[in-house]
Tab-separated table of C-alpha atoms in Angstrom:
chain	number	residue	atom	x	y	z
L	68	MET	CA	110.234	125.250	12.189
L	69	ARG	CA	112.548	124.389	15.027
L	70	SER	CA	111.763	127.592	16.876
L	71	ASN	CA	108.019	126.683	16.759
L	72	ASN	CA	108.782	123.383	18.522
L	73	ILE	CA	110.796	125.195	21.188
L	74	ILE	CA	107.976	127.666	21.786
L	75	SER	CA	105.374	124.927	21.943
L	76	ALA	CA	107.486	123.065	24.507
L	77	LEU	CA	107.903	126.159	26.567
L	78	LEU	CA	104.254	126.928	26.506
L	79	PHE	CA	103.483	123.318	27.595
L	80	ILE	CA	105.918	123.535	30.451
L	81	LEU	CA	104.442	126.833	31.624
L	82	ALA	CA	100.827	125.546	31.354
L	83	ALA	CA	101.827	122.323	33.228
L	84	SER	CA	103.554	124.374	36.123
L	85	ILE	CA	100.503	126.616	36.495
L	86	GLY	CA	98.309	123.525	36.722
L	87	CYS	CA	100.577	122.005	39.396
L	88	GLN	CA	100.448	125.148	41.486
L	89	GLU	CA	96.684	124.973	41.478
L	90	ASP	CA	96.748	121.269	42.472
L	91	ASP	CA	99.084	121.960	45.321
L	92	ARG	CA	96.411	123.924	47.181
L	93	SER	CA	95.052	122.036	50.113
L	94	ALA	CA	91.302	121.490	50.880
L	95	PHE	CA	89.554	121.736	54.282
L	96	GLY	CA	91.080	119.303	56.802
L	97	GLU	CA	94.183	118.643	54.708
L	98	ARG	CA	97.754	119.503	55.816
L	99	CYS	CA	98.675	122.979	54.607
L	100	SER	CA	102.309	122.498	53.710
L	101	PRO	CA	103.728	124.935	52.599
L	102	GLU	CA	100.701	126.906	53.981
L	103	VAL	CA	98.801	127.149	50.718
L	104	CYS	CA	95.007	126.358	51.130
L	105	ASP	CA	92.101	126.642	48.777
L	106	ASP	CA	90.238	129.965	48.622
L	107	GLY	CA	88.197	130.725	51.711
L	108	LEU	CA	90.598	128.623	53.934
L	109	ALA	CA	93.527	129.587	55.999
L	110	CYS	CA	96.323	127.496	57.432
L	111	TYR	CA	95.634	126.974	61.133
L	112	ALA	CA	97.814	124.706	63.368
L	113	GLY	CA	99.047	122.623	60.394
L	114	TYR	CA	95.894	121.959	58.516
L	115	CYS	CA	93.515	124.087	56.345
L	116	GLU	CA	90.531	125.550	58.263
L	117	GLU	CA	87.801	127.859	57.085
L	118	LYS	CA	88.056	131.612	57.419
L	119	CYS	CA	85.013	132.902	59.385
L	120	VAL	CA	83.232	135.938	60.918
L	121	ASP	CA	80.974	133.892	63.263
L	122	ASP	CA	80.295	130.206	64.201
L	123	THR	CA	77.804	129.816	61.393
L	124	ASP	CA	80.694	130.049	58.853
L	125	CYS	CA	82.148	126.891	60.264
L	126	GLN	CA	80.894	123.592	58.728
L	127	PRO	CA	79.660	121.157	61.345
L	128	ILE	CA	81.840	118.212	62.402
L	129	GLU	CA	79.562	115.750	64.037
L	130	GLY	CA	80.109	115.341	67.731
L	131	TRP	CA	82.630	118.256	67.945
L	132	LYS	CA	82.499	121.951	68.726
L	133	HIS	CA	83.752	123.796	65.607
L	134	GLU	CA	83.663	127.533	66.270
L	135	CYS	CA	84.946	130.844	64.929
L	136	TYR	CA	87.838	132.238	66.917
L	137	ALA	CA	90.254	134.944	65.641
L	138	GLY	CA	88.915	134.786	62.053
L	139	ARG	CA	89.392	131.047	61.646
L	140	CYS	CA	87.228	128.059	62.459
L	141	GLN	CA	88.782	125.996	65.164
L	142	ILE	CA	87.900	122.539	66.511
L	143	ALA	CA	87.706	122.474	70.360
L	144	CYS	CA	89.162	119.428	72.184
L	145	ASN	CA	86.618	117.430	74.129
L	146	ALA	CA	86.661	116.817	77.906
L	147	GLN	CA	89.109	113.893	77.397
L	148	ARG	CA	91.396	116.071	75.324
L	149	ASP	CA	90.565	114.073	72.140
L	150	CYS	CA	90.087	115.490	68.614
L	151	PRO	CA	88.219	114.136	65.633
L	152	GLN	CA	90.080	111.707	63.506
L	153	THR	CA	87.744	111.995	60.519
L	154	LEU	CA	89.569	114.716	58.580
L	155	ALA	CA	92.337	114.197	56.065
L	156	THR	CA	94.844	115.200	58.686
L	157	PRO	CA	95.235	113.465	62.044
L	158	LEU	CA	94.630	115.825	64.895
L	159	GLU	CA	95.735	116.125	68.521
L	160	CYS	CA	94.649	118.410	71.416
L	161	ILE	CA	97.014	121.379	71.983
L	162	THR	CA	95.785	123.504	74.900
L	163	GLU	CA	92.102	123.628	74.172
L	164	TRP	CA	92.124	123.374	70.393
L	165	CYS	CA	92.961	120.576	67.921
L	166	ALA	CA	96.016	120.855	65.831
L	167	ALA	CA	97.603	118.650	63.067
L	168	THR	CA	99.886	116.013	64.501
L	169	LYS	CA	103.556	116.391	63.810
L	170	PHE	CA	105.201	114.724	60.760
L	171	ASP	CA	107.131	111.671	61.834
C-alpha cells in the first residue's frame, strides 16, 4: 500500500513539472527568458517574435512597420527612434529595430 502512495506522488510531481514547462513558454510580445517561446515564435532581441517567410506572416501592429527579416518578424523603429509600448515587453530602438529593454 505504501509503494502505491509513493508511485502516486511521483506521478503527480512528474505531471506537475511537465505542466510547468508548458506554462513557461512565452507568447508573442513577451520576454523570452530563457529563450523559450510558443510554437511558431522565436526569441528575437529579448522578446518572442513570429517566425516568417514574408511580411504577410507578421501580425500588424497599428502604426508600426512590422516586417519579415532573416526569418523573424521585426518591428522597425519610427523616424523619432521610438518603438511601440503596447506589447507585454517594453521596447527600445536599437539601430533600426526595436528590442526588449534591459532588465533593471
